[in-house]
Coordinates of C-alpha atoms and ligand atoms in Angstrom, one line a residue:
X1 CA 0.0 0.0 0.0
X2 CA 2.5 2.3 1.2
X3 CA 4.6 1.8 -2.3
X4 CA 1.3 2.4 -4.4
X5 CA 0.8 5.6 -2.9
X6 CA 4.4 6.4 -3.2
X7 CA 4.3 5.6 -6.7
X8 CA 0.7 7.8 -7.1
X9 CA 2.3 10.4 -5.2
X10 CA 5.7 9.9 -7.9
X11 CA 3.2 10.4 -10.7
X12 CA 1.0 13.4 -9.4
X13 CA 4.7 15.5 -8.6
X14 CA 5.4 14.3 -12.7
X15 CA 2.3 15.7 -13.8
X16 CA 2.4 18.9 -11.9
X17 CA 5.9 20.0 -13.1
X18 CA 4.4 19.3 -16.6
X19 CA 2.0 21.5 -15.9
X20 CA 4.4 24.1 -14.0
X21 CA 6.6 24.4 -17.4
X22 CA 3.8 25.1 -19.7
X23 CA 2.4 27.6 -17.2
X24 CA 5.9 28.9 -16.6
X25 CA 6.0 29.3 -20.4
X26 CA 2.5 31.0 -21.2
X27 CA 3.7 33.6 -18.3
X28 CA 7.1 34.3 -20.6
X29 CA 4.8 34.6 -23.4
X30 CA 2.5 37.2 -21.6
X31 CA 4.9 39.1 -20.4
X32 CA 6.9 39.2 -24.0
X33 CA 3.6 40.6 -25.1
X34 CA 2.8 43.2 -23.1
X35 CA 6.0 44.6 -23.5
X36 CA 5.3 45.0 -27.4
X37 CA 1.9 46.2 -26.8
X38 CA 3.9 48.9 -24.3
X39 CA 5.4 49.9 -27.5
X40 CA 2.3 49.8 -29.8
X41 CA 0.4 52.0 -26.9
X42 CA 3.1 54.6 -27.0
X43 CA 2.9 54.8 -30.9
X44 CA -0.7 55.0 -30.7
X45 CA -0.9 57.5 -27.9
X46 CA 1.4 59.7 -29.9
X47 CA -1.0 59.6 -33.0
X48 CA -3.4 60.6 -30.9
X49 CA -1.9 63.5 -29.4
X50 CA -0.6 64.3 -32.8
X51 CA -4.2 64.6 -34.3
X52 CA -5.4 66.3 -31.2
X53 CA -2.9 68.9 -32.1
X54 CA 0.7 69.7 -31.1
X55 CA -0.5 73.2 -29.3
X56 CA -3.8 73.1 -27.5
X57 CA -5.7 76.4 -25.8
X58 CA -7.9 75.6 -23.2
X59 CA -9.8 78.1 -21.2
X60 CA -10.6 78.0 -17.9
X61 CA -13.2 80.8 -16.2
X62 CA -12.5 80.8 -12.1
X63 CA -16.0 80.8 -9.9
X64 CA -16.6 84.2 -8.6
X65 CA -15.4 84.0 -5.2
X66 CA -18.4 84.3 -2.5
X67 CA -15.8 84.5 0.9
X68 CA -12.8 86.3 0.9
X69 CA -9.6 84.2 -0.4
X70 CA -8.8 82.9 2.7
X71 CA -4.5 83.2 2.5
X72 CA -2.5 86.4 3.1
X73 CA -1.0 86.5 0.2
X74 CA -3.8 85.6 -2.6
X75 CA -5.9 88.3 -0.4
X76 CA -3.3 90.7 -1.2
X77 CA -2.7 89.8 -4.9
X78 CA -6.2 89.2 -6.0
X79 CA -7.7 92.0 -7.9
X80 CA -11.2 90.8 -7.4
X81 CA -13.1 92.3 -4.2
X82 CA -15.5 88.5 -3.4
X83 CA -18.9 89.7 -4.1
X84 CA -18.4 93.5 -4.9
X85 CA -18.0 93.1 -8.4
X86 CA -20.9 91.9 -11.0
X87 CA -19.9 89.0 -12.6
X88 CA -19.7 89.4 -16.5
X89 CA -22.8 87.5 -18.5
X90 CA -20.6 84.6 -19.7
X91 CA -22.2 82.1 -22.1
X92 CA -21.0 78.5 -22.9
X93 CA -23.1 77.9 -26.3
X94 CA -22.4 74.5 -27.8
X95 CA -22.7 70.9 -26.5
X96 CA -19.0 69.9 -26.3
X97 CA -17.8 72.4 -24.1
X98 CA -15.5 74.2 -26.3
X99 CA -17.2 77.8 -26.8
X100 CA -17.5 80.6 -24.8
X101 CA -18.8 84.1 -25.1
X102 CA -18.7 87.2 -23.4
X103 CA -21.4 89.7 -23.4
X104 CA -20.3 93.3 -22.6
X105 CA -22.4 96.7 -22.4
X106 CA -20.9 100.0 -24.0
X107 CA -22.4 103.6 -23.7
X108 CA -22.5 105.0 -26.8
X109 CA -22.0 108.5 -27.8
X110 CA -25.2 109.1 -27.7
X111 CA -25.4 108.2 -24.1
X112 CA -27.5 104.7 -24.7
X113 CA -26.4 101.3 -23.7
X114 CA -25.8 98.8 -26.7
X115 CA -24.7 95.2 -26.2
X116 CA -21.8 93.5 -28.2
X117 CA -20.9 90.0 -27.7
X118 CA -17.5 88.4 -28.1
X119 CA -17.1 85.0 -28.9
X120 CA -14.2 82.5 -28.7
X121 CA -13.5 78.8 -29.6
X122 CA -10.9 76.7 -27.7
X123 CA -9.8 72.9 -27.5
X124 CA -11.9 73.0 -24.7
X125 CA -13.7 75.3 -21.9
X126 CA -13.9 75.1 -18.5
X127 CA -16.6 76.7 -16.9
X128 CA -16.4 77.8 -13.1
X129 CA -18.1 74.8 -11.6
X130 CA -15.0 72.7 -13.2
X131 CA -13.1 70.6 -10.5
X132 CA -9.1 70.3 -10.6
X133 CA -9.8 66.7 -11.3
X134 CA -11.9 67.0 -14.9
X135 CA -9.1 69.7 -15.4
X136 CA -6.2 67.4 -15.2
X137 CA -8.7 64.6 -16.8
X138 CA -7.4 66.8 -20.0
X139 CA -4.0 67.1 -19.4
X140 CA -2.8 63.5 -18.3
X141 CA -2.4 62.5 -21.4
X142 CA 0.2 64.7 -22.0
X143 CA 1.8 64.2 -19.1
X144 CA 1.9 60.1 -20.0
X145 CA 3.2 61.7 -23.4
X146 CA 5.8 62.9 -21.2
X147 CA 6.9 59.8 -19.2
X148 CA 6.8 58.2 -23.3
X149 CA 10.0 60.4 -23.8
X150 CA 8.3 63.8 -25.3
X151 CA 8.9 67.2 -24.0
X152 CA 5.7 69.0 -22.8
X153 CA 4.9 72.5 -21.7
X154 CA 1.9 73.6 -19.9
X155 CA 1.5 76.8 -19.3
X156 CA -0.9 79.3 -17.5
X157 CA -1.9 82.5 -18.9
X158 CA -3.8 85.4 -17.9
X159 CA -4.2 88.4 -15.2
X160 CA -3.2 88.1 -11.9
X161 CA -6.2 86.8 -9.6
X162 CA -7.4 84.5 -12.3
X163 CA -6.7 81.3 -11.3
X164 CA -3.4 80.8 -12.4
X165 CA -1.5 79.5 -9.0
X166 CA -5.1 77.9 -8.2
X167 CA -4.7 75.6 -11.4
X168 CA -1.1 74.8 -11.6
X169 CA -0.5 74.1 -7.6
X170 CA -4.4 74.3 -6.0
X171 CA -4.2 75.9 -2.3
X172 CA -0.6 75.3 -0.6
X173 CA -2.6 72.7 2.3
X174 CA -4.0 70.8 -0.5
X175 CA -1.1 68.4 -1.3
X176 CA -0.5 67.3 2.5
X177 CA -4.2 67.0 3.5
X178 CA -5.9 64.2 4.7
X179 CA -9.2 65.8 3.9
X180 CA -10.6 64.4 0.7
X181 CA -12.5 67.8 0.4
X182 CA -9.2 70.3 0.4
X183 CA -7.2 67.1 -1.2
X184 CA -9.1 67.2 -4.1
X185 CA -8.3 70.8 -4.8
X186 CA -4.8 69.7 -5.5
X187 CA -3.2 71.3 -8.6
X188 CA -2.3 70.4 -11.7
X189 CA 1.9 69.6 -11.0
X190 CA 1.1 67.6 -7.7
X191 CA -1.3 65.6 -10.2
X192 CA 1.2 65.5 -12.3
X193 CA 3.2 64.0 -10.3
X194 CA 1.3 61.2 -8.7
X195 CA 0.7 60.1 -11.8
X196 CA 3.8 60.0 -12.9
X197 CA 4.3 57.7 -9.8
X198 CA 1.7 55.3 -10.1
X199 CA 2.6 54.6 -14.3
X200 CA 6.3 54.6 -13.6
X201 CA 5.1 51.3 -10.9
X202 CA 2.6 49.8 -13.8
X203 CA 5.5 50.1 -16.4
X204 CA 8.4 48.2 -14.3
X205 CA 6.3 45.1 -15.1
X206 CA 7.0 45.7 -18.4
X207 CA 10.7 46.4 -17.4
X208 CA 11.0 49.9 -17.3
X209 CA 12.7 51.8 -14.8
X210 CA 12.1 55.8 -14.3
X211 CA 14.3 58.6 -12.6
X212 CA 12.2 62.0 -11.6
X213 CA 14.0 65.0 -11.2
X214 CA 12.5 68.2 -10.4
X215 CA 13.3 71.5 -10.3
X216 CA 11.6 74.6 -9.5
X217 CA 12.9 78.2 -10.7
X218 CA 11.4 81.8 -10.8
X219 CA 12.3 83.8 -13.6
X220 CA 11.8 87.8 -12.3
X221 CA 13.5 90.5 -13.6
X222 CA 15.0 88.2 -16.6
X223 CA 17.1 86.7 -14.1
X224 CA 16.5 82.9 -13.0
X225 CA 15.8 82.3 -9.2
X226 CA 16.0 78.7 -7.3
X227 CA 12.7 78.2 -5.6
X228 CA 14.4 75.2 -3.7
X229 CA 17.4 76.9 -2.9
X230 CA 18.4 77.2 0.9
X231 CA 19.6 80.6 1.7
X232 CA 17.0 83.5 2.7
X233 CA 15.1 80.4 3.4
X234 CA 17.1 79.0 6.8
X235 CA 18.8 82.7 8.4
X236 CA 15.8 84.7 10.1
X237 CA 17.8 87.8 9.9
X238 CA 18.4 87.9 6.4
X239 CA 14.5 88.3 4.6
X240 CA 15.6 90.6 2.4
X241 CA 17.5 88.8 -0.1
X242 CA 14.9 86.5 -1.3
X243 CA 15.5 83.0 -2.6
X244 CA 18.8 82.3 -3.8
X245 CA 19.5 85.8 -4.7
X246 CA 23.1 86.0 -4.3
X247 CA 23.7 82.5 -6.8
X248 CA 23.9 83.6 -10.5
X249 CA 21.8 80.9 -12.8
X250 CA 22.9 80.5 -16.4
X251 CA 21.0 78.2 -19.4
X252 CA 23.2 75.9 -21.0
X253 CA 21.3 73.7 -24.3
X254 CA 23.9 70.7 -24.3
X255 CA 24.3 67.9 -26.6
X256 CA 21.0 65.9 -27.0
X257 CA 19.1 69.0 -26.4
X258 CA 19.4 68.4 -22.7
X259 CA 18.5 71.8 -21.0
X260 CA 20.4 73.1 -17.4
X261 CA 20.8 75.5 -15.4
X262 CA 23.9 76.2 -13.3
X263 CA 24.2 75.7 -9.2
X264 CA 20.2 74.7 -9.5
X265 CA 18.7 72.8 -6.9
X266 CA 17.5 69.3 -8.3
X267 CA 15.3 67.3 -5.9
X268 CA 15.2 63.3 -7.2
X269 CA 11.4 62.7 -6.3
X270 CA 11.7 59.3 -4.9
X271 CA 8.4 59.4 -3.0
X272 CA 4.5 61.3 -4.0
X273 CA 5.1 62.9 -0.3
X274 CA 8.3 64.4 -1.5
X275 CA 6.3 66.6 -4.0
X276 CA 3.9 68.0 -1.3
X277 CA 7.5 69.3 0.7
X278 CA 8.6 70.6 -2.7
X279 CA 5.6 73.0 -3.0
X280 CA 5.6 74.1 0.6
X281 CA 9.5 75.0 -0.1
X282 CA 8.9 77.3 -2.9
X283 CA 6.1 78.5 -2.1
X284 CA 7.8 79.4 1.0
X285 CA 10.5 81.2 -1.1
X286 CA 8.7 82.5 -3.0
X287 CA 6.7 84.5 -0.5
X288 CA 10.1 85.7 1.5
X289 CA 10.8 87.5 -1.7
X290 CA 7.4 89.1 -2.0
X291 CA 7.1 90.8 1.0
X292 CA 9.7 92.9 -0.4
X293 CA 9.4 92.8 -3.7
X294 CA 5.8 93.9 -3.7
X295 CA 3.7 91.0 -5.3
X296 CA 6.3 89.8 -6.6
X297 CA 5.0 86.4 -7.5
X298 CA 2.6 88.3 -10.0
X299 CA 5.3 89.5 -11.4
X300 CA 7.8 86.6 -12.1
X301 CA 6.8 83.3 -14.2
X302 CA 7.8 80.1 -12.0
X303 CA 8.5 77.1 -14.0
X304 CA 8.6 73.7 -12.5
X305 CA 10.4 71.3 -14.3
X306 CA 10.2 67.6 -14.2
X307 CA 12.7 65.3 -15.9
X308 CA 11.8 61.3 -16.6
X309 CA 14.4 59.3 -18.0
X310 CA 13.6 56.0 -18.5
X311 CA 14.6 53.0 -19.1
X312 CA 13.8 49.3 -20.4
X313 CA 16.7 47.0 -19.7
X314 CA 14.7 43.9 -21.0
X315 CA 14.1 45.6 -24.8
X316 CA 17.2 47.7 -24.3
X317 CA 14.8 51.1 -24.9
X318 CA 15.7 54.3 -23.2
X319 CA 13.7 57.8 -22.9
X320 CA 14.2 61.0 -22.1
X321 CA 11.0 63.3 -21.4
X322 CA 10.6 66.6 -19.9
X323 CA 7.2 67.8 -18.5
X324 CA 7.2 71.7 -17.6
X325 CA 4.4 73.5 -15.8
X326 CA 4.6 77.4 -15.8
X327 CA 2.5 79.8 -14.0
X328 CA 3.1 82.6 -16.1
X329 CA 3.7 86.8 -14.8
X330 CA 0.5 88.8 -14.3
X331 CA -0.9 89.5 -18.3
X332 CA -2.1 92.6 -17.1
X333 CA -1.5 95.6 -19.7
X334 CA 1.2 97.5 -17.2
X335 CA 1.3 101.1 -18.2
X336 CA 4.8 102.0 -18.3
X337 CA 3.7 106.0 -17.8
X338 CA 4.7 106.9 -14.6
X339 CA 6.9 104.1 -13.8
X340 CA 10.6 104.6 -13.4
X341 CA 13.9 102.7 -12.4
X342 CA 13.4 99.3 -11.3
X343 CA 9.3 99.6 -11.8
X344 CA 9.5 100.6 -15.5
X345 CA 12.6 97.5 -15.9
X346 CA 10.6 95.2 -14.2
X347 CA 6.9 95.8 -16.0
X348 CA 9.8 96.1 -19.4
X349 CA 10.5 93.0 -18.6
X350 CA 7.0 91.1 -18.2
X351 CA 5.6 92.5 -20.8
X352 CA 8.3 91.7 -23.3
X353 CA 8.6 88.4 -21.9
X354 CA 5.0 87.6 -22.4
X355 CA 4.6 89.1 -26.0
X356 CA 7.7 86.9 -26.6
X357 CA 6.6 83.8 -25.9
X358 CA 3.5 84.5 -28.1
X359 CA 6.0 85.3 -30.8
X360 CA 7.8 82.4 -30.4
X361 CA 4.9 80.1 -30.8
X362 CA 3.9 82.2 -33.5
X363 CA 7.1 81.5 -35.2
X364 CA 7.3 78.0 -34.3
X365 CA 3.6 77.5 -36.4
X366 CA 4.8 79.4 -39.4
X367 CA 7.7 77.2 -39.5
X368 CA 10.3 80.1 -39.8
X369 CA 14.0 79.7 -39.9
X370 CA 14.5 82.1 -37.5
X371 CA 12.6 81.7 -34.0
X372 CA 13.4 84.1 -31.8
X373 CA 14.0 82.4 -28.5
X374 CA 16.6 84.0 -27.3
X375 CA 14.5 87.0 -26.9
X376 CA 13.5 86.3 -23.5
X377 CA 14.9 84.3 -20.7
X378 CA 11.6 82.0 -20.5
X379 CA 11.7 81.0 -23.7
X380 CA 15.6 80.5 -23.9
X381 CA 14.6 78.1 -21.1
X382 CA 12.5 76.2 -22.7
X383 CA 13.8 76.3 -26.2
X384 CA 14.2 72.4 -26.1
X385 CA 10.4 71.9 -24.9
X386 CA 8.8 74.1 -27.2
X387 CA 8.7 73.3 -30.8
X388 CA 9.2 70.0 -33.3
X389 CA 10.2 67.6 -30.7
X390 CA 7.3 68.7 -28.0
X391 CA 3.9 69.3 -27.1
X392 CA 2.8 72.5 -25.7
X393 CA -0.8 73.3 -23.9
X394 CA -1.6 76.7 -23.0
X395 CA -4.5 77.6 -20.4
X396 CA -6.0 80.9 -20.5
X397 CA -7.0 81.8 -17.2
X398 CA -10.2 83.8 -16.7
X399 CA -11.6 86.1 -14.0
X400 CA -15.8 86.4 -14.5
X401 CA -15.6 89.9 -13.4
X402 CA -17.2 92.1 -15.7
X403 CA -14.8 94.9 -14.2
X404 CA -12.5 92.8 -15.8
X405 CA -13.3 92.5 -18.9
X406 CA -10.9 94.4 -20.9
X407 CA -8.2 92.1 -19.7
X408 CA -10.3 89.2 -20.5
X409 CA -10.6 90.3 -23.9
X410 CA -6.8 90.5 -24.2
X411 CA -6.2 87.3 -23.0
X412 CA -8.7 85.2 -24.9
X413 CA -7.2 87.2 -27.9
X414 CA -3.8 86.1 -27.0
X415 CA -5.1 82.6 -26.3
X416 CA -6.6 82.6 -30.0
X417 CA -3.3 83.7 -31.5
X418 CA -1.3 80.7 -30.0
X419 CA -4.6 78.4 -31.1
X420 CA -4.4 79.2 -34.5
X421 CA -0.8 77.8 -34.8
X422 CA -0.8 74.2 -35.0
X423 CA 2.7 72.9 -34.5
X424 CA 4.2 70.2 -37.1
X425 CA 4.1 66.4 -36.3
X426 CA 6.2 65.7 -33.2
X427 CA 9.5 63.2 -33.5
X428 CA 10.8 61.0 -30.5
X429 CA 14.2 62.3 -30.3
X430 CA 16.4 59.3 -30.1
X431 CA 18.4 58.2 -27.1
X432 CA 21.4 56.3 -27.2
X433 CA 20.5 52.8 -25.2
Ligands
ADP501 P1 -3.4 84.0 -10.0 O1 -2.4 83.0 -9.7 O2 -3.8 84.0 -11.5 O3 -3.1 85.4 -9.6 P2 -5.0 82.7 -8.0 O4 -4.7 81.3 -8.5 O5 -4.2 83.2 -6.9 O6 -4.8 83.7 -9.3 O7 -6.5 82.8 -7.8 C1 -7.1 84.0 -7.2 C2 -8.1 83.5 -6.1 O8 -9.2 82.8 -6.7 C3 -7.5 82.6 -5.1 O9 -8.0 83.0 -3.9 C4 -7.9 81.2 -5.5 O10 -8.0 80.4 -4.4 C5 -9.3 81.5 -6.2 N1 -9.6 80.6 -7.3 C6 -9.0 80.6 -8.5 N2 -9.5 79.6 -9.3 C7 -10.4 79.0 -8.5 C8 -11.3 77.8 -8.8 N3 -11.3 77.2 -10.0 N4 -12.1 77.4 -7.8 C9 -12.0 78.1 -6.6 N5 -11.3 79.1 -6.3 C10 -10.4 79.6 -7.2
MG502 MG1 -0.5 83.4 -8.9

């Protein structure tokens, strides 16, 4: 008896090591395919992003704001006195969310009131009841486009107290809170990030490995700032100086159309909570700077910069994607009557910077053989992210003020300039492997 059931037991071990191989072979099998359809998605995903268009406007119009902003500093910035103001009669006409007009009152000579209307089409419109999550809904495919090895640039446009900081970062508590409520006012680079994070896991099955870099820099004045640099940030007695001030930044474009920026501070992001720190740190910087520098953060462009380089040591693939996020200067038309010195430099220097970048797209579309980047320190930056290789989203921020509404109207007619350019179909610059 005892030998019979050895010799079933003999048989059964056999029979499931039999088994074991094939399984062990389907799961080599799976796994070899996945990795090619890793590839097809990529290709396919860059169709699609093709066909959606190389530059995409969306607009977004911020709520009216029924408490007052909550925060020192937005308090301080925001043009828009919470329930003062009339709201402008704003109208979303079509179905797919991708018109939006303004209705605006004039006095004419004659002393009567006639009504013009202004309308606009984007890639898409957000109205005010739009959460930060349907927002980034929008944009994460870019950002996967950035993690397939494509530069990206997402930009916010428009006056100060529009939404700008709201959309890129969301309120400074949002990232760390436990609150679902406040969490889900996160912004869009947090987003980002997490993201980032959770693909980068999903595609080590399919043997890639990702590095995330970030840096975070303030460009005032035409001269480059490090948002996560230490000094004016540890000494108490020394507010004055502002983040980083006494380090001098320069842009060097080296081989491979790799973009850096001397003594910068470059976190690796090894963990989502990292991110959260990250914010708090610049925005911290930042606001050391401002109480001197009177609003300054209206006044400066702050470009966060992510770097994923990746790579598959199973197909031997390597990529090198950049993702930026800029919350642009203050659009505001700054008279430069009156000002003098450092006032009339500094609103010099916004204004050219923003009619720049306009230009540069501009240029970019009409496929000139001269673009002028180096006519502004933002777009000298981000000469390697902008154009052939990359994908660029703009979002024009909107206040609903009708007290605003000149500004509005210069912004959505900035926002339609850079829509009507369509860049040509992007190339995946190639990485030695
Ligand atoms: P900007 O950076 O363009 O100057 P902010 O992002 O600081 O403007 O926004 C101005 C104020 O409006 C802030 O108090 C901000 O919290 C609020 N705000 C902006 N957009 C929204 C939104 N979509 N939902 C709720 N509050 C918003
Ligand atoms: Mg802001």
């Amino acid at each position: 008896m005892t030998e019979d059931t050895l010799k079933q037991r003999e048989e059964t071990i056999e029979s499931l090591e039999t088994k074991l191989d094939k399984t062990r072979d389907f799961i080599k099998n799976l796994e070899h395919r996945i990795r090619l359809e890793e590839t097809i998605r990529r290709r396919l995903h860059n169709t699609i992003q093709e066909l959606k268009g190389n530059i995409r406007v969306f607009c977004r119009v911020r709520p009216g704001l029924s408490s007052a902003p909550n925060s020192r500093l937005s308090s301080k910035i925001t043009s828009a006195r919470p329930d003062q103001d009339a709201l402008a009669t704003i109208k979303y006409p079509d179905q797919e969310g991708r018109e939006i007009e303004f209705a605006h009152s004039t006095e004419t000579a004659r002393g009567s009131q006639v009504e013009k209307s202004y309308g606009f089409v984007f890639d898409r419109v957000f109205q005010p009841s739009s959460t930060q999550s349907e927002v980034f809904e929008e944009i994460s495919q870019l950002v996967q486009s950035a993690l397939d090895g494509y530069n990206v640039c997402i930009f916010a446009y428009g006056q100060t107290g529009s939404g700008k900081t709201y959309t890129m970062e969301g309120p400074l508590k949002s990232t760390s809170s436990t609150d679902s409520k406040v969490h889900g006012e996160m912004g869009m680079i947090p987003r980002s990030v997490l993201q980032i994070y959770e693909h980068a896991r999903e595609l080590e099955s399919k043997g890639w490995k990702y590095k995330m870099e970030g840096q975070y820099v303030e460009i005032y004045n035409e001269t480059i700032h490090d948002l996560l640099g230490n000094e004016g940030s540890n000494s108490s007695s020394d507010l004055t100086g502002g983040s980083s001030s006494s380090k001098k930044h320069e842009i060097r474009h080296g081989p491979g159309g790799r973009t850096t920026i001397t003594d910068i501070t470059t976190v690796v992001l090894t963990s989502p909570e990292k991110v959260a720190a990250l914010i708090r740190k610049a925005a911290h910087n930042r606001s050391v700077g401002s109480t001197q520098m009177n609003e300054r953060s209206s006044r400066s462009h702050c470009v966060f910069t992510l770097r994923l380089s990746g790579t598959n040591s199973i197909t031997d693939e390597a990529s090198e994607g950049v993702l930026n996020l800029i919350d642009l200067a203050g659009s505001e038309r700054l008279s430069q009557s009156g000002a003098t010195g450092d006032r009339l430099k500094e609103t010099q220097a916004i204004n050219k910077s923003l009619s720049c970048l306009g230009d540069v797209i501009y240029a970019i579309a009409n496929k000139d053989p001269h673009i002028p980047y180096r006519n502004s320190k933002l777009t000298y930056l981000l000469q390697n992210s902008l154009g052939g290789n990359s994908k660029t989203l703009m979002f024009v921020n909107i206040s609903p003020l009708a007290s605003n509404f000149n500004e509005t109207l210069c912004s959505l007619r900035f926002a339609t300039k850079v829509n009507s350019c369509t860049i040509g179909t992007a190339t995946k610059r190639p990485i030695r492997g």
